[in-house]
């Protein structure tokens, strides 16, 4: 379908909004792959988010919400309809021992803000390269911490354009799961409840986590982070390593030699390269250990 008419209408509805027609998504993902989005739009205000959502619903146009593109693979055929990126909703404010952050703020920046104000609880997030919205959706975690431990409430919007405020009893957090993911709620803002602590101790934890990340993760290449969820009583990386898959390539995608849980873009990989390599890894681990690996990375776009 040609969405040029819809592009022109959205430009009129949201005249001050960044909007592109036929935008390559390889420019908006950490792995630097992905096909064309028919309409790519970055609203600066919540009321524009509502307008876009209601326009998409009224006109039955597919709507995809994208954060920083850190934990996503967009197929090479691209994404039909509208892709809405909320990275401009990135305000961060501090109110005593609470931090209120827009969904488009970097979770790393939020952790640094916490350090600046001697607030503890977000040290684990100091190396997670994603947005606040993405972190909530996936209940992101590392080094013994996770979003569920510190989130007090969240403002979200439904696919009908209705704004909700959810509290702790409604999050339904689990391992890489949340109510936001389950109900396709679009996060607008998060409030984190932290505790006062010694900034030197906070910094020491963050420095330790950063050093561990740099030592163990292949940060020198584009990647989509940890590809697979942790199977019960196992570690995905060890299963992959024990299967002899480190260094295995499909096209320009490679199972990292540094950390088997990562697949890196070493030579102009396509999303198809990634998906074929993921399938090979899953089949090999299943054959060797009778364990079904599930992807943690989100795979979207036209098949």
PDB file of C-alpha atoms in Angstrom:
ATOM      1  CA  UNK A   1       0.000   0.000   0.000  1.00  0.00           C
ATOM      2  CA  UNK A   2       1.202   3.516  -0.803  1.00  0.00           C
ATOM      3  CA  UNK A   3       0.970   5.662   2.354  1.00  0.00           C
ATOM      4  CA  UNK A   4       1.826   9.007   0.739  1.00  0.00           C
ATOM      5  CA  UNK A   5      -1.688  10.355   1.338  1.00  0.00           C
ATOM      6  CA  UNK A   6      -1.490   9.382   5.014  1.00  0.00           C
ATOM      7  CA  UNK A   7       1.966  10.927   5.271  1.00  0.00           C
ATOM      8  CA  UNK A   8       0.631  14.232   3.975  1.00  0.00           C
ATOM      9  CA  UNK A   9      -2.356  14.104   6.336  1.00  0.00           C
ATOM     10  CA  UNK A  10      -0.162  13.407   9.357  1.00  0.00           C
ATOM     11  CA  UNK A  11       2.131  16.267   8.355  1.00  0.00           C
ATOM     12  CA  UNK A  12      -0.905  18.560   8.454  1.00  0.00           C
ATOM     13  CA  UNK A  13      -2.225  17.116  11.741  1.00  0.00           C
ATOM     14  CA  UNK A  14       1.167  17.390  13.507  1.00  0.00           C
ATOM     15  CA  UNK A  15       2.901  20.260  11.652  1.00  0.00           C
ATOM     16  CA  UNK A  16       5.845  20.630  14.050  1.00  0.00           C
ATOM     17  CA  UNK A  17       6.574  16.906  14.277  1.00  0.00           C
ATOM     18  CA  UNK A  18       9.588  15.194  12.695  1.00  0.00           C
ATOM     19  CA  UNK A  19       8.139  12.932  10.011  1.00  0.00           C
ATOM     20  CA  UNK A  20       9.738  11.032   7.136  1.00  0.00           C
ATOM     21  CA  UNK A  21       8.300   9.059   4.249  1.00  0.00           C
ATOM     22  CA  UNK A  22       9.872   5.725   3.240  1.00  0.00           C
ATOM     23  CA  UNK A  23      12.568   5.805   5.941  1.00  0.00           C
ATOM     24  CA  UNK A  24      15.333   3.103   6.077  1.00  0.00           C
ATOM     25  CA  UNK A  25      15.159   1.482   9.526  1.00  0.00           C
ATOM     26  CA  UNK A  26      18.809   0.457   9.415  1.00  0.00           C
ATOM     27  CA  UNK A  27      19.408   4.061  10.511  1.00  0.00           C
ATOM     28  CA  UNK A  28      17.413   3.485  13.704  1.00  0.00           C
ATOM     29  CA  UNK A  29      18.568   0.114  15.082  1.00  0.00           C
ATOM     30  CA  UNK A  30      21.724  -0.760  16.997  1.00  0.00           C
ATOM     31  CA  UNK A  31      22.486  -3.684  14.659  1.00  0.00           C
ATOM     32  CA  UNK A  32      22.240  -1.341  11.661  1.00  0.00           C
ATOM     33  CA  UNK A  33      19.838  -3.531   9.701  1.00  0.00           C
ATOM     34  CA  UNK A  34      16.181  -3.293   8.670  1.00  0.00           C
ATOM     35  CA  UNK A  35      14.044  -2.365   5.688  1.00  0.00           C
ATOM     36  CA  UNK A  36      11.888   0.649   4.933  1.00  0.00           C
ATOM     37  CA  UNK A  37       9.201   2.108   7.221  1.00  0.00           C
ATOM     38  CA  UNK A  38       6.366   3.631   5.203  1.00  0.00           C
ATOM     39  CA  UNK A  39       5.988   6.537   7.647  1.00  0.00           C
ATOM     40  CA  UNK A  40       8.484   7.326  10.415  1.00  0.00           C
ATOM     41  CA  UNK A  41       7.410   9.908  12.966  1.00  0.00           C
ATOM     42  CA  UNK A  42       8.907  11.358  16.181  1.00  0.00           C
ATOM     43  CA  UNK A  43       6.372  13.384  18.181  1.00  0.00           C
ATOM     44  CA  UNK A  44       7.598  15.902  20.742  1.00  0.00           C
ATOM     45  CA  UNK A  45       4.436  16.153  22.848  1.00  0.00           C
ATOM     46  CA  UNK A  46       1.971  13.711  24.393  1.00  0.00           C
ATOM     47  CA  UNK A  47      -0.967  15.360  22.641  1.00  0.00           C
ATOM     48  CA  UNK A  48       0.705  14.611  19.293  1.00  0.00           C
ATOM     49  CA  UNK A  49       1.176  10.996  20.389  1.00  0.00           C
ATOM     50  CA  UNK A  50      -2.572  10.843  21.014  1.00  0.00           C
ATOM     51  CA  UNK A  51      -3.333  12.375  17.624  1.00  0.00           C
ATOM     52  CA  UNK A  52      -1.117   9.860  15.828  1.00  0.00           C
ATOM     53  CA  UNK A  53      -2.551   6.879  17.692  1.00  0.00           C
ATOM     54  CA  UNK A  54      -6.149   7.953  17.074  1.00  0.00           C
ATOM     55  CA  UNK A  55      -5.412   8.700  13.412  1.00  0.00           C
ATOM     56  CA  UNK A  56      -3.886   5.236  12.961  1.00  0.00           C
ATOM     57  CA  UNK A  57      -6.848   3.556  14.664  1.00  0.00           C
ATOM     58  CA  UNK A  58      -9.482   5.532  12.754  1.00  0.00           C
ATOM     59  CA  UNK A  59      -7.808   4.782   9.406  1.00  0.00           C
ATOM     60  CA  UNK A  60      -6.889   1.172  10.287  1.00  0.00           C
ATOM     61  CA  UNK A  61      -3.186   1.809   9.714  1.00  0.00           C
ATOM     62  CA  UNK A  62      -0.668  -0.501  11.411  1.00  0.00           C
ATOM     63  CA  UNK A  63       1.227   1.314  14.178  1.00  0.00           C
ATOM     64  CA  UNK A  64       4.593   0.220  15.545  1.00  0.00           C
ATOM     65  CA  UNK A  65       6.264   1.947  18.497  1.00  0.00           C
ATOM     66  CA  UNK A  66      10.049   1.999  18.544  1.00  0.00           C
ATOM     67  CA  UNK A  67      12.463   3.085  21.248  1.00  0.00           C
ATOM     68  CA  UNK A  68      16.215   3.257  20.726  1.00  0.00           C
ATOM     69  CA  UNK A  69      16.189   0.117  18.564  1.00  0.00           C
ATOM     70  CA  UNK A  70      18.628  -1.612  20.915  1.00  0.00           C
ATOM     71  CA  UNK A  71      16.823  -4.909  21.416  1.00  0.00           C
ATOM     72  CA  UNK A  72      15.025  -5.291  18.104  1.00  0.00           C
ATOM     73  CA  UNK A  73      15.518  -6.881  14.687  1.00  0.00           C
ATOM     74  CA  UNK A  74      13.472  -5.296  11.907  1.00  0.00           C
ATOM     75  CA  UNK A  75      13.081  -7.636   8.955  1.00  0.00           C
ATOM     76  CA  UNK A  76      14.572  -6.621   5.613  1.00  0.00           C
ATOM     77  CA  UNK A  77      11.136  -6.068   4.041  1.00  0.00           C
ATOM     78  CA  UNK A  78      10.573  -3.261   6.527  1.00  0.00           C
ATOM     79  CA  UNK A  79       7.478  -2.142   8.420  1.00  0.00           C
ATOM     80  CA  UNK A  80       4.162  -1.243   6.894  1.00  0.00           C
ATOM     81  CA  UNK A  81       2.176   1.705   8.141  1.00  0.00           C
ATOM     82  CA  UNK A  82       3.462   4.068  10.827  1.00  0.00           C
ATOM     83  CA  UNK A  83       6.557   3.704  12.988  1.00  0.00           C
ATOM     84  CA  UNK A  84       6.413   6.086  15.954  1.00  0.00           C
ATOM     85  CA  UNK A  85       9.613   6.825  17.854  1.00  0.00           C
ATOM     86  CA  UNK A  86       9.164   8.496  21.252  1.00  0.00           C
ATOM     87  CA  UNK A  87      12.778   9.474  21.936  1.00  0.00           C
ATOM     88  CA  UNK A  88      11.872  13.187  22.135  1.00  0.00           C
ATOM     89  CA  UNK A  89       9.795  12.503  25.291  1.00  0.00           C
ATOM     90  CA  UNK A  90      12.980  12.451  27.332  1.00  0.00           C
ATOM     91  CA  UNK A  91      12.635  14.836  30.291  1.00  0.00           C
ATOM     92  CA  UNK A  92      14.178  13.707  33.592  1.00  0.00           C
ATOM     93  CA  UNK A  93      13.241  15.392  36.891  1.00  0.00           C
ATOM     94  CA  UNK A  94      14.031  14.622  40.521  1.00  0.00           C
ATOM     95  CA  UNK A  95      11.617  15.007  43.417  1.00  0.00           C
ATOM     96  CA  UNK A  96      13.304  14.094  46.704  1.00  0.00           C
ATOM     97  CA  UNK A  97      13.960  10.328  46.358  1.00  0.00           C
ATOM     98  CA  UNK A  98      11.916   9.885  43.189  1.00  0.00           C
ATOM     99  CA  UNK A  99      12.992  10.297  39.583  1.00  0.00           C
ATOM    100  CA  UNK A 100      10.357  10.993  36.932  1.00  0.00           C
ATOM    101  CA  UNK A 101      11.562  10.162  33.429  1.00  0.00           C
ATOM    102  CA  UNK A 102       9.984  10.360  30.004  1.00  0.00           C
ATOM    103  CA  UNK A 103       9.749   7.150  28.012  1.00  0.00           C
ATOM    104  CA  UNK A 104      12.321   8.402  25.512  1.00  0.00           C
ATOM    105  CA  UNK A 105      14.992   9.150  28.096  1.00  0.00           C
ATOM    106  CA  UNK A 106      18.020   6.890  28.164  1.00  0.00           C
ATOM    107  CA  UNK A 107      17.887   4.524  31.136  1.00  0.00           C
ATOM    108  CA  UNK A 108      21.652   5.076  31.428  1.00  0.00           C
ATOM    109  CA  UNK A 109      21.050   8.822  31.794  1.00  0.00           C
ATOM    110  CA  UNK A 110      18.438   8.127  34.471  1.00  0.00           C
ATOM    111  CA  UNK A 111      20.954   6.008  36.405  1.00  0.00           C
ATOM    112  CA  UNK A 112      23.515   8.832  36.138  1.00  0.00           C
ATOM    113  CA  UNK A 113      20.935  11.325  37.363  1.00  0.00           C
ATOM    114  CA  UNK A 114      20.329   9.057  40.354  1.00  0.00           C
ATOM    115  CA  UNK A 115      24.065   9.053  41.106  1.00  0.00           C
ATOM    116  CA  UNK A 116      24.203  12.843  40.840  1.00  0.00           C
ATOM    117  CA  UNK A 117      21.465  13.092  43.486  1.00  0.00           C
ATOM    118  CA  UNK A 118      22.871  10.341  45.755  1.00  0.00           C
ATOM    119  CA  UNK A 119      19.987   7.982  44.983  1.00  0.00           C
ATOM    120  CA  UNK A 120      20.498   4.221  44.906  1.00  0.00           C
ATOM    121  CA  UNK A 121      18.523   1.513  43.117  1.00  0.00           C
ATOM    122  CA  UNK A 122      19.325   2.064  39.455  1.00  0.00           C
ATOM    123  CA  UNK A 123      23.018   1.164  39.475  1.00  0.00           C
ATOM    124  CA  UNK A 124      22.245  -2.018  37.504  1.00  0.00           C
ATOM    125  CA  UNK A 125      20.976   0.113  34.595  1.00  0.00           C
ATOM    126  CA  UNK A 126      24.207   2.056  34.111  1.00  0.00           C
ATOM    127  CA  UNK A 127      25.125  -0.004  31.045  1.00  0.00           C
ATOM    128  CA  UNK A 128      21.755  -0.887  29.535  1.00  0.00           C
ATOM    129  CA  UNK A 129      21.677   0.926  26.165  1.00  0.00           C
ATOM    130  CA  UNK A 130      17.952   1.464  25.852  1.00  0.00           C
ATOM    131  CA  UNK A 131      15.125   3.859  26.583  1.00  0.00           C
ATOM    132  CA  UNK A 132      13.045   4.067  29.747  1.00  0.00           C
ATOM    133  CA  UNK A 133      10.023   2.838  27.786  1.00  0.00           C
ATOM    134  CA  UNK A 134      11.873  -0.190  26.457  1.00  0.00           C
ATOM    135  CA  UNK A 135      13.258  -0.964  29.897  1.00  0.00           C
ATOM    136  CA  UNK A 136       9.753  -1.022  31.401  1.00  0.00           C
ATOM    137  CA  UNK A 137       8.252  -3.124  28.622  1.00  0.00           C
ATOM    138  CA  UNK A 138      10.944  -5.801  29.009  1.00  0.00           C
ATOM    139  CA  UNK A 139      11.420  -5.421  32.778  1.00  0.00           C
ATOM    140  CA  UNK A 140      15.077  -4.893  31.960  1.00  0.00           C
ATOM    141  CA  UNK A 141      17.618  -6.113  34.455  1.00  0.00           C
ATOM    142  CA  UNK A 142      21.284  -6.829  35.044  1.00  0.00           C
ATOM    143  CA  UNK A 143      23.651  -7.730  37.871  1.00  0.00           C
ATOM    144  CA  UNK A 144      20.891  -8.650  40.304  1.00  0.00           C
ATOM    145  CA  UNK A 145      18.704  -5.595  39.737  1.00  0.00           C
ATOM    146  CA  UNK A 146      15.670  -5.038  37.564  1.00  0.00           C
ATOM    147  CA  UNK A 147      13.056  -2.417  36.796  1.00  0.00           C
ATOM    148  CA  UNK A 148      10.389  -4.142  38.918  1.00  0.00           C
ATOM    149  CA  UNK A 149      12.399  -3.377  42.085  1.00  0.00           C
ATOM    150  CA  UNK A 150      12.300   0.400  41.601  1.00  0.00           C
ATOM    151  CA  UNK A 151       9.258   1.357  39.501  1.00  0.00           C
ATOM    152  CA  UNK A 152       6.603   3.189  41.536  1.00  0.00           C
ATOM    153  CA  UNK A 153       4.125   4.119  38.811  1.00  0.00           C
ATOM    154  CA  UNK A 154       3.921   4.627  35.078  1.00  0.00           C
ATOM    155  CA  UNK A 155       1.880   6.751  32.713  1.00  0.00           C
ATOM    156  CA  UNK A 156       0.880   4.920  29.530  1.00  0.00           C
ATOM    157  CA  UNK A 157      -1.433   5.278  26.572  1.00  0.00           C
ATOM    158  CA  UNK A 158      -3.591   2.601  24.998  1.00  0.00           C
ATOM    159  CA  UNK A 159      -3.911   1.871  21.285  1.00  0.00           C
ATOM    160  CA  UNK A 160      -7.223   3.758  21.459  1.00  0.00           C
ATOM    161  CA  UNK A 161      -5.470   6.902  22.698  1.00  0.00           C
ATOM    162  CA  UNK A 162      -6.619   6.724  26.331  1.00  0.00           C
ATOM    163  CA  UNK A 163      -4.071   7.710  29.000  1.00  0.00           C
ATOM    164  CA  UNK A 164      -3.663   5.473  32.059  1.00  0.00           C
ATOM    165  CA  UNK A 165      -1.629   5.679  35.254  1.00  0.00           C
ATOM    166  CA  UNK A 166      -0.590   2.273  36.584  1.00  0.00           C
ATOM    167  CA  UNK A 167       0.849   1.449  39.990  1.00  0.00           C
ATOM    168  CA  UNK A 168       2.875  -1.419  41.486  1.00  0.00           C
ATOM    169  CA  UNK A 169      -0.083  -3.782  41.827  1.00  0.00           C
ATOM    170  CA  UNK A 170      -0.792  -3.555  38.086  1.00  0.00           C
ATOM    171  CA  UNK A 171       2.616  -4.045  36.462  1.00  0.00           C
ATOM    172  CA  UNK A 172       2.489  -7.882  36.243  1.00  0.00           C
ATOM    173  CA  UNK A 173       6.267  -8.005  36.050  1.00  0.00           C
ATOM    174  CA  UNK A 174       8.044 -11.273  35.329  1.00  0.00           C
ATOM    175  CA  UNK A 175      11.252 -12.322  33.632  1.00  0.00           C
ATOM    176  CA  UNK A 176      11.328  -9.998  30.584  1.00  0.00           C
ATOM    177  CA  UNK A 177       7.543  -9.576  30.926  1.00  0.00           C
ATOM    178  CA  UNK A 178       5.170  -6.785  31.946  1.00  0.00           C
ATOM    179  CA  UNK A 179       1.578  -5.593  31.628  1.00  0.00           C
ATOM    180  CA  UNK A 180       2.852  -3.033  29.117  1.00  0.00           C
ATOM    181  CA  UNK A 181       4.000  -5.817  26.823  1.00  0.00           C
ATOM    182  CA  UNK A 182       0.925  -7.960  27.445  1.00  0.00           C
ATOM    183  CA  UNK A 183      -1.619  -5.207  26.714  1.00  0.00           C
ATOM    184  CA  UNK A 184       0.430  -3.272  24.148  1.00  0.00           C
ATOM    185  CA  UNK A 185       0.360  -0.186  26.328  1.00  0.00           C
ATOM    186  CA  UNK A 186       2.633   2.600  25.104  1.00  0.00           C
ATOM    187  CA  UNK A 187       4.647   4.012  27.987  1.00  0.00           C
ATOM    188  CA  UNK A 188       4.853   7.785  28.306  1.00  0.00           C
ATOM    189  CA  UNK A 189       6.513   8.350  31.688  1.00  0.00           C
ATOM    190  CA  UNK A 190       7.917   6.400  34.627  1.00  0.00           C
ATOM    191  CA  UNK A 191       8.418   7.270  38.287  1.00  0.00           C
ATOM    192  CA  UNK A 192      11.243   5.430  40.062  1.00  0.00           C
ATOM    193  CA  UNK A 193      11.300   5.124  43.854  1.00  0.00           C
ATOM    194  CA  UNK A 194      14.917   5.142  45.050  1.00  0.00           C
ATOM    195  CA  UNK A 195      16.731   5.405  48.358  1.00  0.00           C
ATOM    196  CA  UNK A 196      19.281   7.917  49.616  1.00  0.00           C
ATOM    197  CA  UNK A 197      22.782   6.498  49.761  1.00  0.00           C
ATOM    198  CA  UNK A 198      26.463   7.386  49.745  1.00  0.00           C
ATOM    199  CA  UNK A 199      27.358   8.602  46.232  1.00  0.00           C
ATOM    200  CA  UNK A 200      30.807   7.016  46.510  1.00  0.00           C
ATOM    201  CA  UNK A 201      29.181   3.611  47.064  1.00  0.00           C
ATOM    202  CA  UNK A 202      26.765   4.175  44.185  1.00  0.00           C
ATOM    203  CA  UNK A 203      29.618   5.151  41.866  1.00  0.00           C
ATOM    204  CA  UNK A 204      31.685   2.138  42.955  1.00  0.00           C
ATOM    205  CA  UNK A 205      28.831  -0.221  42.022  1.00  0.00           C
ATOM    206  CA  UNK A 206      28.348   1.484  38.678  1.00  0.00           C
ATOM    207  CA  UNK A 207      32.067   1.364  37.917  1.00  0.00           C
ATOM    208  CA  UNK A 208      32.135  -2.341  38.775  1.00  0.00           C
ATOM    209  CA  UNK A 209      29.149  -3.115  36.553  1.00  0.00           C
ATOM    210  CA  UNK A 210      30.627  -1.067  33.703  1.00  0.00           C
ATOM    211  CA  UNK A 211      33.947  -2.912  33.950  1.00  0.00           C
ATOM    212  CA  UNK A 212      32.176  -6.292  33.942  1.00  0.00           C
ATOM    213  CA  UNK A 213      30.148  -5.302  30.911  1.00  0.00           C
ATOM    214  CA  UNK A 214      33.185  -4.091  28.989  1.00  0.00           C
ATOM    215  CA  UNK A 215      35.099  -7.248  29.895  1.00  0.00           C
ATOM    216  CA  UNK A 216      32.388  -9.727  28.918  1.00  0.00           C
ATOM    217  CA  UNK A 217      30.297  -8.135  26.177  1.00  0.00           C
ATOM    218  CA  UNK A 218      31.297  -7.501  22.530  1.00  0.00           C
ATOM    219  CA  UNK A 219      30.774  -3.745  22.646  1.00  0.00           C
ATOM    220  CA  UNK A 220      33.134  -3.190  19.719  1.00  0.00           C
ATOM    221  CA  UNK A 221      30.493  -4.460  17.242  1.00  0.00           C
ATOM    222  CA  UNK A 222      26.855  -3.530  16.577  1.00  0.00           C
ATOM    223  CA  UNK A 223      24.525  -5.980  18.298  1.00  0.00           C
ATOM    224  CA  UNK A 224      20.981  -6.281  19.624  1.00  0.00           C
ATOM    225  CA  UNK A 225      22.126  -7.236  23.101  1.00  0.00           C
ATOM    226  CA  UNK A 226      21.384 -10.609  24.625  1.00  0.00           C
ATOM    227  CA  UNK A 227      19.553 -12.528  21.890  1.00  0.00           C
ATOM    228  CA  UNK A 228      17.996 -15.329  23.945  1.00  0.00           C
ATOM    229  CA  UNK A 229      16.117 -15.534  27.230  1.00  0.00           C
ATOM    230  CA  UNK A 230      17.700 -17.511  30.031  1.00  0.00           C
ATOM    231  CA  UNK A 231      16.250 -21.061  29.988  1.00  0.00           C
ATOM    232  CA  UNK A 232      15.199 -22.486  33.379  1.00  0.00           C
ATOM    233  CA  UNK A 233      18.264 -23.788  35.258  1.00  0.00           C
ATOM    234  CA  UNK A 234      20.579 -22.947  32.350  1.00  0.00           C
ATOM    235  CA  UNK A 235      22.389 -20.064  30.701  1.00  0.00           C
ATOM    236  CA  UNK A 236      21.805 -19.491  27.000  1.00  0.00           C
ATOM    237  CA  UNK A 237      25.365 -18.349  26.388  1.00  0.00           C
ATOM    238  CA  UNK A 238      26.855 -21.501  27.921  1.00  0.00           C
ATOM    239  CA  UNK A 239      24.549 -23.769  25.922  1.00  0.00           C
ATOM    240  CA  UNK A 240      25.566 -21.972  22.741  1.00  0.00           C
ATOM    241  CA  UNK A 241      29.256 -22.047  23.644  1.00  0.00           C
ATOM    242  CA  UNK A 242      29.111 -25.737  24.595  1.00  0.00           C
ATOM    243  CA  UNK A 243      27.531 -26.382  21.187  1.00  0.00           C
ATOM    244  CA  UNK A 244      30.675 -25.018  19.548  1.00  0.00           C
ATOM    245  CA  UNK A 245      28.815 -22.179  17.878  1.00  0.00           C
ATOM    246  CA  UNK A 246      31.003 -19.225  18.802  1.00  0.00           C
ATOM    247  CA  UNK A 247      32.374 -17.668  15.634  1.00  0.00           C
ATOM    248  CA  UNK A 248      29.671 -19.237  13.470  1.00  0.00           C
ATOM    249  CA  UNK A 249      28.599 -16.861  10.699  1.00  0.00           C
ATOM    250  CA  UNK A 250      25.717 -16.383   8.339  1.00  0.00           C
ATOM    251  CA  UNK A 251      26.527 -13.573   5.940  1.00  0.00           C
ATOM    252  CA  UNK A 252      27.773 -10.698   8.064  1.00  0.00           C
ATOM    253  CA  UNK A 253      26.209 -11.898  11.335  1.00  0.00           C
ATOM    254  CA  UNK A 254      28.350 -13.846  13.791  1.00  0.00           C
ATOM    255  CA  UNK A 255      27.862 -15.586  17.133  1.00  0.00           C
ATOM    256  CA  UNK A 256      30.222 -13.499  19.241  1.00  0.00           C
ATOM    257  CA  UNK A 257      33.558 -15.068  20.121  1.00  0.00           C
ATOM    258  CA  UNK A 258      33.569 -12.952  23.285  1.00  0.00           C
ATOM    259  CA  UNK A 259      30.074 -13.783  24.609  1.00  0.00           C
ATOM    260  CA  UNK A 260      28.044 -16.560  22.984  1.00  0.00           C
ATOM    261  CA  UNK A 261      24.750 -14.966  24.001  1.00  0.00           C
ATOM    262  CA  UNK A 262      25.352 -12.119  21.543  1.00  0.00           C
ATOM    263  CA  UNK A 263      25.135 -12.067  17.761  1.00  0.00           C
ATOM    264  CA  UNK A 264      27.181  -9.248  16.261  1.00  0.00           C
ATOM    265  CA  UNK A 265      27.207  -7.453  12.937  1.00  0.00           C
ATOM    266  CA  UNK A 266      30.787  -7.979  11.772  1.00  0.00           C
ATOM    267  CA  UNK A 267      30.423  -7.277   8.058  1.00  0.00           C
ATOM    268  CA  UNK A 268      27.357  -5.453   6.746  1.00  0.00           C
ATOM    269  CA  UNK A 269      24.887  -8.092   7.960  1.00  0.00           C
ATOM    270  CA  UNK A 270      21.246  -8.070   6.936  1.00  0.00           C
ATOM    271  CA  UNK A 271      18.331  -8.881   9.202  1.00  0.00           C
ATOM    272  CA  UNK A 272      17.895 -12.074   7.205  1.00  0.00           C
ATOM    273  CA  UNK A 273      21.463 -13.053   8.137  1.00  0.00           C
ATOM    274  CA  UNK A 274      20.566 -12.532  11.794  1.00  0.00           C
ATOM    275  CA  UNK A 275      17.344 -14.510  11.608  1.00  0.00           C
ATOM    276  CA  UNK A 276      18.969 -17.433   9.794  1.00  0.00           C
ATOM    277  CA  UNK A 277      21.767 -17.541  12.367  1.00  0.00           C
ATOM    278  CA  UNK A 278      19.287 -17.370  15.256  1.00  0.00           C
ATOM    279  CA  UNK A 279      17.384 -20.324  13.764  1.00  0.00           C
ATOM    280  CA  UNK A 280      20.610 -22.304  13.344  1.00  0.00           C
ATOM    281  CA  UNK A 281      21.582 -21.643  16.962  1.00  0.00           C
ATOM    282  CA  UNK A 282      18.141 -22.708  18.220  1.00  0.00           C
ATOM    283  CA  UNK A 283      18.185 -25.911  16.169  1.00  0.00           C
ATOM    284  CA  UNK A 284      21.724 -26.819  17.257  1.00  0.00           C
ATOM    285  CA  UNK A 285      21.046 -26.259  20.972  1.00  0.00           C
ATOM    286  CA  UNK A 286      17.817 -28.247  20.697  1.00  0.00           C
ATOM    287  CA  UNK A 287      19.675 -31.121  19.036  1.00  0.00           C
ATOM    288  CA  UNK A 288      22.497 -31.115  21.575  1.00  0.00           C
ATOM    289  CA  UNK A 289      20.634 -30.468  24.823  1.00  0.00           C
ATOM    290  CA  UNK A 290      16.908 -30.873  24.047  1.00  0.00           C
ATOM    291  CA  UNK A 291      16.357 -27.277  25.215  1.00  0.00           C
ATOM    292  CA  UNK A 292      14.250 -24.777  23.310  1.00  0.00           C
ATOM    293  CA  UNK A 293      15.839 -21.344  23.297  1.00  0.00           C
ATOM    294  CA  UNK A 294      13.411 -18.411  23.198  1.00  0.00           C
ATOM    295  CA  UNK A 295      14.428 -15.081  21.739  1.00  0.00           C
ATOM    296  CA  UNK A 296      14.647 -12.107  24.056  1.00  0.00           C
ATOM    297  CA  UNK A 297      15.233  -9.749  21.143  1.00  0.00           C
ATOM    298  CA  UNK A 298      12.029  -8.476  19.554  1.00  0.00           C
ATOM    299  CA  UNK A 299      11.628  -9.432  15.880  1.00  0.00           C
ATOM    300  CA  UNK A 300       9.252  -7.193  13.912  1.00  0.00           C
ATOM    301  CA  UNK A 301       8.416  -6.187  10.360  1.00  0.00           C
ATOM    302  CA  UNK A 302       6.998  -7.737   7.215  1.00  0.00           C
ATOM    303  CA  UNK A 303       7.854 -11.392   6.644  1.00  0.00           C
TER     304      UNK A 303
END
